[in-house]
PDB file of C-alpha atoms and ligand atoms in Angstrom:
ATOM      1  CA  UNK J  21       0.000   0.000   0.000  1.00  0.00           C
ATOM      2  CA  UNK J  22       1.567   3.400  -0.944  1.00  0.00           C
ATOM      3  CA  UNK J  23       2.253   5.727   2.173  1.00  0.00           C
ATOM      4  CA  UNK J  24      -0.889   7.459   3.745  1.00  0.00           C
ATOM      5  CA  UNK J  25      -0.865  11.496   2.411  1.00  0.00           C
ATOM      6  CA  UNK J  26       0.605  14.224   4.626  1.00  0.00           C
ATOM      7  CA  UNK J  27      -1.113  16.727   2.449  1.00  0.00           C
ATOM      8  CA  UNK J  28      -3.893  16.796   0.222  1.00  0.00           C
ATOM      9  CA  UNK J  29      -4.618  19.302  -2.266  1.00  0.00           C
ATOM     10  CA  UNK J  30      -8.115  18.667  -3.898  1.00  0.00           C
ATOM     11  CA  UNK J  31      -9.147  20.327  -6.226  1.00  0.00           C
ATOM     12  CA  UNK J  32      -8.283  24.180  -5.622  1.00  0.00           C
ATOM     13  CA  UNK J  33      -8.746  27.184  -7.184  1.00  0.00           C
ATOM     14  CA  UNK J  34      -7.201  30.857  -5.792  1.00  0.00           C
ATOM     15  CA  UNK J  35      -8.049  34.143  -6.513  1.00  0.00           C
ATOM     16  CA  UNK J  36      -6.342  37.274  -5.960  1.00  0.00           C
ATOM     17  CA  UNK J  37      -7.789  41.032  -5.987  1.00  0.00           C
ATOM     18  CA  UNK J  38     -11.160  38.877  -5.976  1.00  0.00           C
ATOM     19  CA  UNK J  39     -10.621  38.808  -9.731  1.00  0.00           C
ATOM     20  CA  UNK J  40      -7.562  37.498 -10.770  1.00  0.00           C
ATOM     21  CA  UNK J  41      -7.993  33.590 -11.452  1.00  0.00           C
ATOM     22  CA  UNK J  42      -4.356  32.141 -10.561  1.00  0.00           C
ATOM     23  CA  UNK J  43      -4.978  28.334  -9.667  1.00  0.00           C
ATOM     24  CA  UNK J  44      -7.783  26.483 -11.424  1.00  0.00           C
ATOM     25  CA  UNK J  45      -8.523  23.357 -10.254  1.00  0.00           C
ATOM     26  CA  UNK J  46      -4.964  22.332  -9.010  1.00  0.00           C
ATOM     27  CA  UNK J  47      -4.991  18.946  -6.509  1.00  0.00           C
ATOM     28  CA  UNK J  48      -1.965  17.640  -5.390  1.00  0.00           C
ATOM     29  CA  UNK J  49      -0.888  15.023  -2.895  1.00  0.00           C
ATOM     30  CA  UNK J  50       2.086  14.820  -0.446  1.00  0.00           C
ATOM     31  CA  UNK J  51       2.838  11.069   1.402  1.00  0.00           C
ATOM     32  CA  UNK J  52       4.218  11.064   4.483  1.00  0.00           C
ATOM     33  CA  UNK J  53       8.020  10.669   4.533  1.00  0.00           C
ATOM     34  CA  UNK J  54       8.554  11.712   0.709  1.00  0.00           C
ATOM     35  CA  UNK J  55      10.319  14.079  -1.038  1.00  0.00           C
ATOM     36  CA  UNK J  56       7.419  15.572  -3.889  1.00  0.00           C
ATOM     37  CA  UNK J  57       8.455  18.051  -6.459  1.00  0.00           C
ATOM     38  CA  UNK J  58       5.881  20.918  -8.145  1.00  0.00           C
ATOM     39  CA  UNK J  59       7.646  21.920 -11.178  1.00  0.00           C
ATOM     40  CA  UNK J  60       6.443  24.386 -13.981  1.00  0.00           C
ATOM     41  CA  UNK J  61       7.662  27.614 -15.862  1.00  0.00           C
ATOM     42  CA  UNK J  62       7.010  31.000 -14.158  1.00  0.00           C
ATOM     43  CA  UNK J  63       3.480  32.372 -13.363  1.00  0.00           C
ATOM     44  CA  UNK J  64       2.286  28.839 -13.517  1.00  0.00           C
ATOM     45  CA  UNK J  65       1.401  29.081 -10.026  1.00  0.00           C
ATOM     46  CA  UNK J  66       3.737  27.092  -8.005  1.00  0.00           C
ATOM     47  CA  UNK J  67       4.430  29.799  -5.043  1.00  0.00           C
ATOM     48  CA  UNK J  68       0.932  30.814  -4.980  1.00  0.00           C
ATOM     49  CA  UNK J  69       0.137  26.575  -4.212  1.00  0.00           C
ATOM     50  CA  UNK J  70       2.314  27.112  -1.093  1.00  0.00           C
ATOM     51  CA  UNK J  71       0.941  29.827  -0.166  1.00  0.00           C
ATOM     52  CA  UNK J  72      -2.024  28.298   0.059  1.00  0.00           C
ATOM     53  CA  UNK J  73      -1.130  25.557   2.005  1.00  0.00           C
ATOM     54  CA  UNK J  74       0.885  27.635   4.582  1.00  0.00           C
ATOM     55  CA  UNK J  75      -1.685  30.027   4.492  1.00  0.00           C
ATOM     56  CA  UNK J  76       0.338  33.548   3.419  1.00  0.00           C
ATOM     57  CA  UNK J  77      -2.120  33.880   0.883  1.00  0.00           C
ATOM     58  CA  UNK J  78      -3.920  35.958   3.218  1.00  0.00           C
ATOM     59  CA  UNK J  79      -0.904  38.136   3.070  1.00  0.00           C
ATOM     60  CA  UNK J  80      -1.238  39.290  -0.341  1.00  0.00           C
ATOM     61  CA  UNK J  81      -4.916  39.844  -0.997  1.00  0.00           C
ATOM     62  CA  UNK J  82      -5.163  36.098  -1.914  1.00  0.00           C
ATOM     63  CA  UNK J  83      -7.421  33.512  -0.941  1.00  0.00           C
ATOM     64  CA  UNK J  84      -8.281  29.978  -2.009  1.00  0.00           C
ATOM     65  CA  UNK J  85     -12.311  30.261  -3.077  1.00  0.00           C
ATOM     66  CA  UNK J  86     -12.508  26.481  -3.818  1.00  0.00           C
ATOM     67  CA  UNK J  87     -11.580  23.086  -2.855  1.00  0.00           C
ATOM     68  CA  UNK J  88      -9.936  21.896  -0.063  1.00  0.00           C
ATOM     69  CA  UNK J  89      -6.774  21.227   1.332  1.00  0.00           C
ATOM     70  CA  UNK J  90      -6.480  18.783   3.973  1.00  0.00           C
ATOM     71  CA  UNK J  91      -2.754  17.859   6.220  1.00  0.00           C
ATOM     72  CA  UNK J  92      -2.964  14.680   8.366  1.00  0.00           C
ATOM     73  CA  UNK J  93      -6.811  14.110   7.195  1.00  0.00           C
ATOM     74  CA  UNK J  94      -8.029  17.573   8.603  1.00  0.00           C
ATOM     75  CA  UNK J  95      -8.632  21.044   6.767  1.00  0.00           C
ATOM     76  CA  UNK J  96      -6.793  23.711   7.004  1.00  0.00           C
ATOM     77  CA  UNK J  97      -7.322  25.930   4.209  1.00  0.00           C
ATOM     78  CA  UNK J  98      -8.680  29.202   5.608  1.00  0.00           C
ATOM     79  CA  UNK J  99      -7.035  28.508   9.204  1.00  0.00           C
ATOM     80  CA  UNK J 100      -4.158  31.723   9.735  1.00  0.00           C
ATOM     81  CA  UNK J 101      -0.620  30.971   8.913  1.00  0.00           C
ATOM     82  CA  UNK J 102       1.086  30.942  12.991  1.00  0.00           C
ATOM     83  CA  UNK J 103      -1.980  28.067  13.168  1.00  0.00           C
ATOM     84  CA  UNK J 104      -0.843  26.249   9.727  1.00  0.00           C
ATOM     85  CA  UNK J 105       2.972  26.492  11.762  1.00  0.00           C
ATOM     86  CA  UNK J 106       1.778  25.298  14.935  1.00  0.00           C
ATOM     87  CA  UNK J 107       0.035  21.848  13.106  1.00  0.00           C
ATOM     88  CA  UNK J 108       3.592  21.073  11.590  1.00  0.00           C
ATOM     89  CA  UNK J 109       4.297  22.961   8.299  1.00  0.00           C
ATOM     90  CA  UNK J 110       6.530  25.454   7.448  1.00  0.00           C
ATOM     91  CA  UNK J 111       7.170  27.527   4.158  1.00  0.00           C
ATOM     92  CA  UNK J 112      10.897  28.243   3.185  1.00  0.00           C
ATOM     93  CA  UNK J 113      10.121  31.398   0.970  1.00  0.00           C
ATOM     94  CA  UNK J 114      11.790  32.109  -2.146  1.00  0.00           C
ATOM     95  CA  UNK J 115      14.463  34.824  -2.239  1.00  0.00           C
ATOM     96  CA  UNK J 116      15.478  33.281   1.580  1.00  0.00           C
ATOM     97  CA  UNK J 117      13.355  35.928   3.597  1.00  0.00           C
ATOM     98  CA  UNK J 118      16.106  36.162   6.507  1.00  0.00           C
ATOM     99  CA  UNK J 119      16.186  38.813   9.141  1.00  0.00           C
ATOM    100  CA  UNK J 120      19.516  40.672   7.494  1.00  0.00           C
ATOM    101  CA  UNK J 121      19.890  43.180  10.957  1.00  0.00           C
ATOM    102  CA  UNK J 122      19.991  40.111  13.589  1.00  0.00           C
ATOM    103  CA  UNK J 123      22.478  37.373  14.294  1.00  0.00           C
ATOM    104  CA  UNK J 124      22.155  34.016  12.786  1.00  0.00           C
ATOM    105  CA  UNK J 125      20.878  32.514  16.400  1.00  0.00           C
ATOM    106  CA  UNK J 126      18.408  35.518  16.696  1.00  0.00           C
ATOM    107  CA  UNK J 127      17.110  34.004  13.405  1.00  0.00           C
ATOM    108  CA  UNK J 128      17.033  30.593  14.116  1.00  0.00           C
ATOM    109  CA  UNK J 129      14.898  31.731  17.613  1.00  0.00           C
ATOM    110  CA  UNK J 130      12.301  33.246  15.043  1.00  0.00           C
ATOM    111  CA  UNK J 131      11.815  29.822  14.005  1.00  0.00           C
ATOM    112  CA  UNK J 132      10.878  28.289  17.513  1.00  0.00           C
ATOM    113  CA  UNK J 133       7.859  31.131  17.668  1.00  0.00           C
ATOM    114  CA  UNK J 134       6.022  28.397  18.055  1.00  0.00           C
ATOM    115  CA  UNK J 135       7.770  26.224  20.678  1.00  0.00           C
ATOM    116  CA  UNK J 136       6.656  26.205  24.382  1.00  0.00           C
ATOM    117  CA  UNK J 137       9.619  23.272  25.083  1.00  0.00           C
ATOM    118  CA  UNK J 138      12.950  24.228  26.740  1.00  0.00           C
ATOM    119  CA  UNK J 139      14.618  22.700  23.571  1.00  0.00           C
ATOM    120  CA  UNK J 140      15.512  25.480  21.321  1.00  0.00           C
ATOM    121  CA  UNK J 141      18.849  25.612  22.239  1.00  0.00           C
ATOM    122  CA  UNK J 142      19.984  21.954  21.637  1.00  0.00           C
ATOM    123  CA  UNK J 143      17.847  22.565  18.247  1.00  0.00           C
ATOM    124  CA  UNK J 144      20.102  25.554  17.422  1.00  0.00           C
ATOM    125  CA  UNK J 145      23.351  22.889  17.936  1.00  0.00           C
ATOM    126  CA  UNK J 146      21.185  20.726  16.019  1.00  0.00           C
ATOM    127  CA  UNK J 147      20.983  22.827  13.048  1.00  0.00           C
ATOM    128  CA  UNK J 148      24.658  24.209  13.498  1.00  0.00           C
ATOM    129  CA  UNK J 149      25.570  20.775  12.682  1.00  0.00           C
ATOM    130  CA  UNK J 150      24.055  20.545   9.770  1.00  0.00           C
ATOM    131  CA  UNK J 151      25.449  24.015   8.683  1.00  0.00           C
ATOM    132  CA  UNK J 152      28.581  24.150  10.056  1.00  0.00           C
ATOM    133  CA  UNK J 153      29.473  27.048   8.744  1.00  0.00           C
ATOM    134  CA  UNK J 154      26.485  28.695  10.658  1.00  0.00           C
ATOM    135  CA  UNK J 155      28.037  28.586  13.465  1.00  0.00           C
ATOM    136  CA  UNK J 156      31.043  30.515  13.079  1.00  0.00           C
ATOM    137  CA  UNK J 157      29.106  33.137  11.411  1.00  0.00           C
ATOM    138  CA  UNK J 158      28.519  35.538  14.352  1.00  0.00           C
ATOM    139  CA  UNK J 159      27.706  38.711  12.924  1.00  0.00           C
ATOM    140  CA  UNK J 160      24.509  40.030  11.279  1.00  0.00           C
ATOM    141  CA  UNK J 161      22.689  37.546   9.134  1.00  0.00           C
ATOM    142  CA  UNK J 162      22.608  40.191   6.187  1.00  0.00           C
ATOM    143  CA  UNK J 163      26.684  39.481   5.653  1.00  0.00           C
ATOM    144  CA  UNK J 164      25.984  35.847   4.853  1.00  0.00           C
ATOM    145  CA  UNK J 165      27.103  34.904   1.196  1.00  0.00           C
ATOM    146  CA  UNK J 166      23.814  33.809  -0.493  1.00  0.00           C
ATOM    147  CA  UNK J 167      24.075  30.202  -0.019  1.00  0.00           C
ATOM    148  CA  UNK J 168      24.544  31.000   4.125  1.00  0.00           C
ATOM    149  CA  UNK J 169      21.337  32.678   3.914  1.00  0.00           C
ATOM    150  CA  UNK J 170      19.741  29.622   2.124  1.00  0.00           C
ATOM    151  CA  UNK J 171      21.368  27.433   4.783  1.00  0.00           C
ATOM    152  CA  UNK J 172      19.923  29.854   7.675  1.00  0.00           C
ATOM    153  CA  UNK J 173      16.207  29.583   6.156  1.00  0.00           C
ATOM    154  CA  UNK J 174      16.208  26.356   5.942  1.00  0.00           C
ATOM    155  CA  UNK J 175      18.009  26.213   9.293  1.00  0.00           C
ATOM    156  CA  UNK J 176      15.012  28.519  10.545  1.00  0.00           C
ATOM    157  CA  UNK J 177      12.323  26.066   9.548  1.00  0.00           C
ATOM    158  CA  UNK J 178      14.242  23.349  11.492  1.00  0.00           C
ATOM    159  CA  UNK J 179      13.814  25.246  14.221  1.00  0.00           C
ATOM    160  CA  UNK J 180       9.878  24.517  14.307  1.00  0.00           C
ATOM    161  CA  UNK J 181      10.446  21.079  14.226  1.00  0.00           C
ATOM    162  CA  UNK J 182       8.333  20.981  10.979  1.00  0.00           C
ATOM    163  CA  UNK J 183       6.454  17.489   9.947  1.00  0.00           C
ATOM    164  CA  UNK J 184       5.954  19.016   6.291  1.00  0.00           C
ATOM    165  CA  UNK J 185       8.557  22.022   4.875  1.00  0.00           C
ATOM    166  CA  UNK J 186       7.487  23.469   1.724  1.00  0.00           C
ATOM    167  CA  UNK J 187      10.489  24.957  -0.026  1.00  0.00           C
ATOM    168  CA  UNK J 188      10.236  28.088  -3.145  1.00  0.00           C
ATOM    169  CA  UNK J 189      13.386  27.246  -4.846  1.00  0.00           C
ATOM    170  CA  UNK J 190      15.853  26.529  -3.110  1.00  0.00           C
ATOM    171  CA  UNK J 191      18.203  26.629  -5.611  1.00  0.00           C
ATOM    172  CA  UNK J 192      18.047  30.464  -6.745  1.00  0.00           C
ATOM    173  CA  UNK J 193      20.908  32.080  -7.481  1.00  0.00           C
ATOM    174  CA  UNK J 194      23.128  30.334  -5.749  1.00  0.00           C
ATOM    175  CA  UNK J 195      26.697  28.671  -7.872  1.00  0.00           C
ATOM    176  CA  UNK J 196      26.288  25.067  -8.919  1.00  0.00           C
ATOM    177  CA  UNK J 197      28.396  23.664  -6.339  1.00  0.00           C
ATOM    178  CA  UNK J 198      26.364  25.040  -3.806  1.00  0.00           C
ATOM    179  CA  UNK J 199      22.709  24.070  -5.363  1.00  0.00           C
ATOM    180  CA  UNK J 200      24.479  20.434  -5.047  1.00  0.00           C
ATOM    181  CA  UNK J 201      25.084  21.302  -1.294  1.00  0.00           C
ATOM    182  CA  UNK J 202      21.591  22.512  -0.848  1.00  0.00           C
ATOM    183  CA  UNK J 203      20.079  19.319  -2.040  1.00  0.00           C
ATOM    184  CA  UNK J 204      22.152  16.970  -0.108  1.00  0.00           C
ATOM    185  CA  UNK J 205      21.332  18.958   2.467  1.00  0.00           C
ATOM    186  CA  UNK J 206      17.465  18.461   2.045  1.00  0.00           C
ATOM    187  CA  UNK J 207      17.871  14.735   0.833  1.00  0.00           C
ATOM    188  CA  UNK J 208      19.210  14.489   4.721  1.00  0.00           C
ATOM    189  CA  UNK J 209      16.668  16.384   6.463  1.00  0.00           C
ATOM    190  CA  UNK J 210      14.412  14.009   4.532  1.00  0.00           C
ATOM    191  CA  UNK J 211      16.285  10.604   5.086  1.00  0.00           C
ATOM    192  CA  UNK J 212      17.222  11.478   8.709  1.00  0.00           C
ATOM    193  CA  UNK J 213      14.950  13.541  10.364  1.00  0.00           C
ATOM    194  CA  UNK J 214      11.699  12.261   7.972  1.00  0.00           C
ATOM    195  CA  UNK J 215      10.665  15.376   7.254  1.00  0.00           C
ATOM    196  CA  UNK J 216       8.034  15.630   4.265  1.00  0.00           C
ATOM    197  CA  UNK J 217       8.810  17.838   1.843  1.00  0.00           C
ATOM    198  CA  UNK J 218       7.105  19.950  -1.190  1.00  0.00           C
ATOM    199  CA  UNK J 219       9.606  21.024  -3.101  1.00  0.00           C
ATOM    200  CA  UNK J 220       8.958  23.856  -5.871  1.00  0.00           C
ATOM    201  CA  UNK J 221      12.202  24.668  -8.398  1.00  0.00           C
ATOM    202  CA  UNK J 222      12.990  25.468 -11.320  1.00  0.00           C
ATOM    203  CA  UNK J 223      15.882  23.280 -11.595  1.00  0.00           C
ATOM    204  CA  UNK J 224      13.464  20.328 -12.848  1.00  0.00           C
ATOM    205  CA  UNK J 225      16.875  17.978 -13.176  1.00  0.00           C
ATOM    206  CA  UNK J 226      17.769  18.482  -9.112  1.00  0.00           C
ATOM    207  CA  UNK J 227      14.453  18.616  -7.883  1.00  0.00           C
ATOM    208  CA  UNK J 228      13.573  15.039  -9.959  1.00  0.00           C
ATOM    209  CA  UNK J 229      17.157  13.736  -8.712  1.00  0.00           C
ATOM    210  CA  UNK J 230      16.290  14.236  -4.778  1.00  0.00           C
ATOM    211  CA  UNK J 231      11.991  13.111  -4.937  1.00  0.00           C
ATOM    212  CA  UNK J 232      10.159  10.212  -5.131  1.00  0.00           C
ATOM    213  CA  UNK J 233       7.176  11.926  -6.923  1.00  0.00           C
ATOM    214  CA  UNK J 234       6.851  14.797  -9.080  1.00  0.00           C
ATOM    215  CA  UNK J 235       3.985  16.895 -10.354  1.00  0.00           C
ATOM    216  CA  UNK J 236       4.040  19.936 -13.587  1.00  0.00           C
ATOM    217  CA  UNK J 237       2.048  22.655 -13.467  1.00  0.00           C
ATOM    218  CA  UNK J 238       1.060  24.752 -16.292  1.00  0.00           C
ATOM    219  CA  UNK J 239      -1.388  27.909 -16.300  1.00  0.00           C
ATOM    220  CA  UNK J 240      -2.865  27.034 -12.836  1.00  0.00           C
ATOM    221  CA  UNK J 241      -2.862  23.020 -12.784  1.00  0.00           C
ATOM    222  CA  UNK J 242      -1.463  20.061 -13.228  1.00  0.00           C
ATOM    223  CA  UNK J 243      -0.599  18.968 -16.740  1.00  0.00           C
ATOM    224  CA  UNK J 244       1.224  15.628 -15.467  1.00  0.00           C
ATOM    225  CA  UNK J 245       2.401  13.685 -13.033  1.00  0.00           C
ATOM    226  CA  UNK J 246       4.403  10.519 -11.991  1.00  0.00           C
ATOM    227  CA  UNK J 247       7.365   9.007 -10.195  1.00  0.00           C
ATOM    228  CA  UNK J 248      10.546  11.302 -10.700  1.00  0.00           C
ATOM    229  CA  UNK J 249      12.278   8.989 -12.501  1.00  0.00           C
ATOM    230  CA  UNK J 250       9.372   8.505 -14.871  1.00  0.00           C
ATOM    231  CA  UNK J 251       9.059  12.262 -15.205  1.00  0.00           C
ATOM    232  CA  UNK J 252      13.084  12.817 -15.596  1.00  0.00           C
ATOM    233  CA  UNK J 253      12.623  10.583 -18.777  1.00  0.00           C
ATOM    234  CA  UNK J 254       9.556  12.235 -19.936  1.00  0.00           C
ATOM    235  CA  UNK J 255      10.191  13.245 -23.635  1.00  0.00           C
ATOM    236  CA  UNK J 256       7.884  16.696 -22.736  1.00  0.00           C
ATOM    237  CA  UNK J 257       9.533  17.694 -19.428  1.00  0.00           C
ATOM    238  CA  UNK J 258      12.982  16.742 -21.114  1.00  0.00           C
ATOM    239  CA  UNK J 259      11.891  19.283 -23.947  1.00  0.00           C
ATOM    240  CA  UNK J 260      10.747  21.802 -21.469  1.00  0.00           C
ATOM    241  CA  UNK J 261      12.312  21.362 -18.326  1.00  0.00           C
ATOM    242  CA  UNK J 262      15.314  19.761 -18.468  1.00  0.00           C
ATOM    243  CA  UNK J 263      16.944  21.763 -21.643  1.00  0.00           C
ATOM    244  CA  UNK J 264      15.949  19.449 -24.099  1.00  0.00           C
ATOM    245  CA  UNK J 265      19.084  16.863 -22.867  1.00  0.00           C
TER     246      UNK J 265
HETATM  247  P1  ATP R   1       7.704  31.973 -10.443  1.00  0.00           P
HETATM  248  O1  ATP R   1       8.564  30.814 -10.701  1.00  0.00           O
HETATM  249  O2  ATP R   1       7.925  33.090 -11.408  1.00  0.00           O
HETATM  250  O3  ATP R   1       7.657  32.422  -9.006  1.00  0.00           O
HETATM  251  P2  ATP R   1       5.204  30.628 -10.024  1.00  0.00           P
HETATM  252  O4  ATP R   1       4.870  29.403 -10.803  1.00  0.00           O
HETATM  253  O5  ATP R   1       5.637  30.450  -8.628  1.00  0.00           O
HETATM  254  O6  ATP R   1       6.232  31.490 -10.837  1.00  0.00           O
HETATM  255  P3  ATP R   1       3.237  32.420  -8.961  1.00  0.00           P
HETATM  256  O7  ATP R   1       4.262  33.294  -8.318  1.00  0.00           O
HETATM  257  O8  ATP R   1       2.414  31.549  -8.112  1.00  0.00           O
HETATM  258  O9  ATP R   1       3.912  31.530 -10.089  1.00  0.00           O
HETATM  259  O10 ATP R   1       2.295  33.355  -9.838  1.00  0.00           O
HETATM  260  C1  ATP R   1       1.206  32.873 -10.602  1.00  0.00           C
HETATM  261  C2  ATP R   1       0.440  34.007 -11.189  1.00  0.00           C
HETATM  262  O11 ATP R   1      -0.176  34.764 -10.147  1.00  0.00           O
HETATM  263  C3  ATP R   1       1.281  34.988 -11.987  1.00  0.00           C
HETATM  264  O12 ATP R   1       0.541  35.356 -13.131  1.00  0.00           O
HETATM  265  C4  ATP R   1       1.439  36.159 -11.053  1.00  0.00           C
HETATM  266  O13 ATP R   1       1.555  37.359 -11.760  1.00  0.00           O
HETATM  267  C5  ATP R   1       0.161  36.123 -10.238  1.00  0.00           C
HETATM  268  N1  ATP R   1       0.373  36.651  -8.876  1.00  0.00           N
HETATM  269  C6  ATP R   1       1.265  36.202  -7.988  1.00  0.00           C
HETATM  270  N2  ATP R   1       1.191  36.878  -6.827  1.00  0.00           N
HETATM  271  C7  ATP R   1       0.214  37.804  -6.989  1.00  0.00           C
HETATM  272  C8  ATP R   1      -0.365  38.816  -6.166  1.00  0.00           C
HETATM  273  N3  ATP R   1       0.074  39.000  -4.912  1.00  0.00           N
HETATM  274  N4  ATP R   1      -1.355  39.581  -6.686  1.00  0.00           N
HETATM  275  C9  ATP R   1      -1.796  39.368  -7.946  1.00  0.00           C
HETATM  276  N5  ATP R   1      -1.323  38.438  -8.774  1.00  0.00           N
HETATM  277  C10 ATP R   1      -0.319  37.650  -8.323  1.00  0.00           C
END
């Protein structure tokens, strides 16, 4: 039997402005302990679906006006984003979204808003070990090379003790060699710490190299879907995604 689904998108469609039609019937499912990808070229919709599964929608005049989108087997579309944290998901934003005028460990505390525990500070060793070069960084987190501040948002997340991360590309702008860093990074929070993820990129080759399942979005749905692998052979996504190779 295939794994029971984290998250379930059924069926959604969001507006913005109350007139701008962005997702039109988009459903999407998530299994617990796998790695999914949402590809698709940009403007198909891809941040605005995690948006409206973290709820930040709300944020910018958005909202989802049908469907339903279900984590563990209970709605939460419409609930307010510090309640979508508190359940067990987190959104890594695109463009990294760190505090620039505090410290790396004043960052990481934003993560554990949530947290009533005593734990945060064996989570911030935690997440020091898996960027050591976190730790050495002691001054503001707006001197952090771009890849530091990738490492710090994802670091942040950790810090909620997420079941479900959903991640805006976590590869922009950052150097090769550091994209590959990136993704071994989140192919370990995955394998170790069996944390779900939804994973949106434009790099369709990394993205299909690091999940189990993959989905492509075009115009406000999905236009296919299938096993990576499947998908990373996929004469159209090859053609599209993948730069024809
Ligand atoms: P990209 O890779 O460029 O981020 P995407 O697939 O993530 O693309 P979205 O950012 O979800 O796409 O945008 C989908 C569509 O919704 C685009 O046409 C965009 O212009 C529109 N859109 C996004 N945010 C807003 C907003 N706050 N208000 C109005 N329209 C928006």
């Amino acid at each position: 039997m295939p794994p029971a689904p984290l998250l379930e998108v059924k069926n959604i469609e969001v507006v913005y402005n109350e007139v701008i039609l962005v997702l039109r019937g988009l459903s999407l499912s998530v299994p617990k302990g796998e790695i999914v990808a949402l590809l698709g070229a940009n403007g198909a919709g891809k941040s605005t679906t995690l948006k409206a599964i973290s709820g930040l929608l709300r944020t910018e005049e958005g909202e989802v006006t049908r469907g339903e989108i279900l984590f563990d087997g209970e709605r939460i579309d419409g609930i307010v984003p510090d309640r979508i944290v508190r359940r067990g998901i987190f959104q890594v934003m695109e463009g990294r979204r760190i505090v620039s005028d505090m410290t790396c460990i004043e960052n990481l505390r934003l993560g554990a808003f949530t947290r009533t525990d005593g734990d945060v500070r064996r989570d911030i060793d935690m997440v020091f070990d898996y960027f050591p070069r976190l730790r050495e960084r002691t001054g503001l987190a707006g001197y952090l090379s771009g890849g530091e501040q990738q490492m710090l948002a994802i670091g942040r997340a950790l810090m909620a003790r997420p079941r479900l991360i959903l991640m805006d590309e976590p590869s922009m702008g950052l150097s090769p060699l550091l994209v590959k860093e990136v993704f071994g990074i989140i192919r370990r929070l995955n394998r170790d710490l069996g944390i779900t993820i939804l994973l949106v990129e434009q790099n369709a080759r990394m993205a299909l190299s690091v999940a189990s399942y993959g989905y492509v979005m075009e115009q406000g749905k999905v236009v296919l879907d299938g096993a990576a692998a499947a998908l990373a052979e996929n004469e159209d996504v090859k053609e599209f995604y993948l730069g024809g190779h």
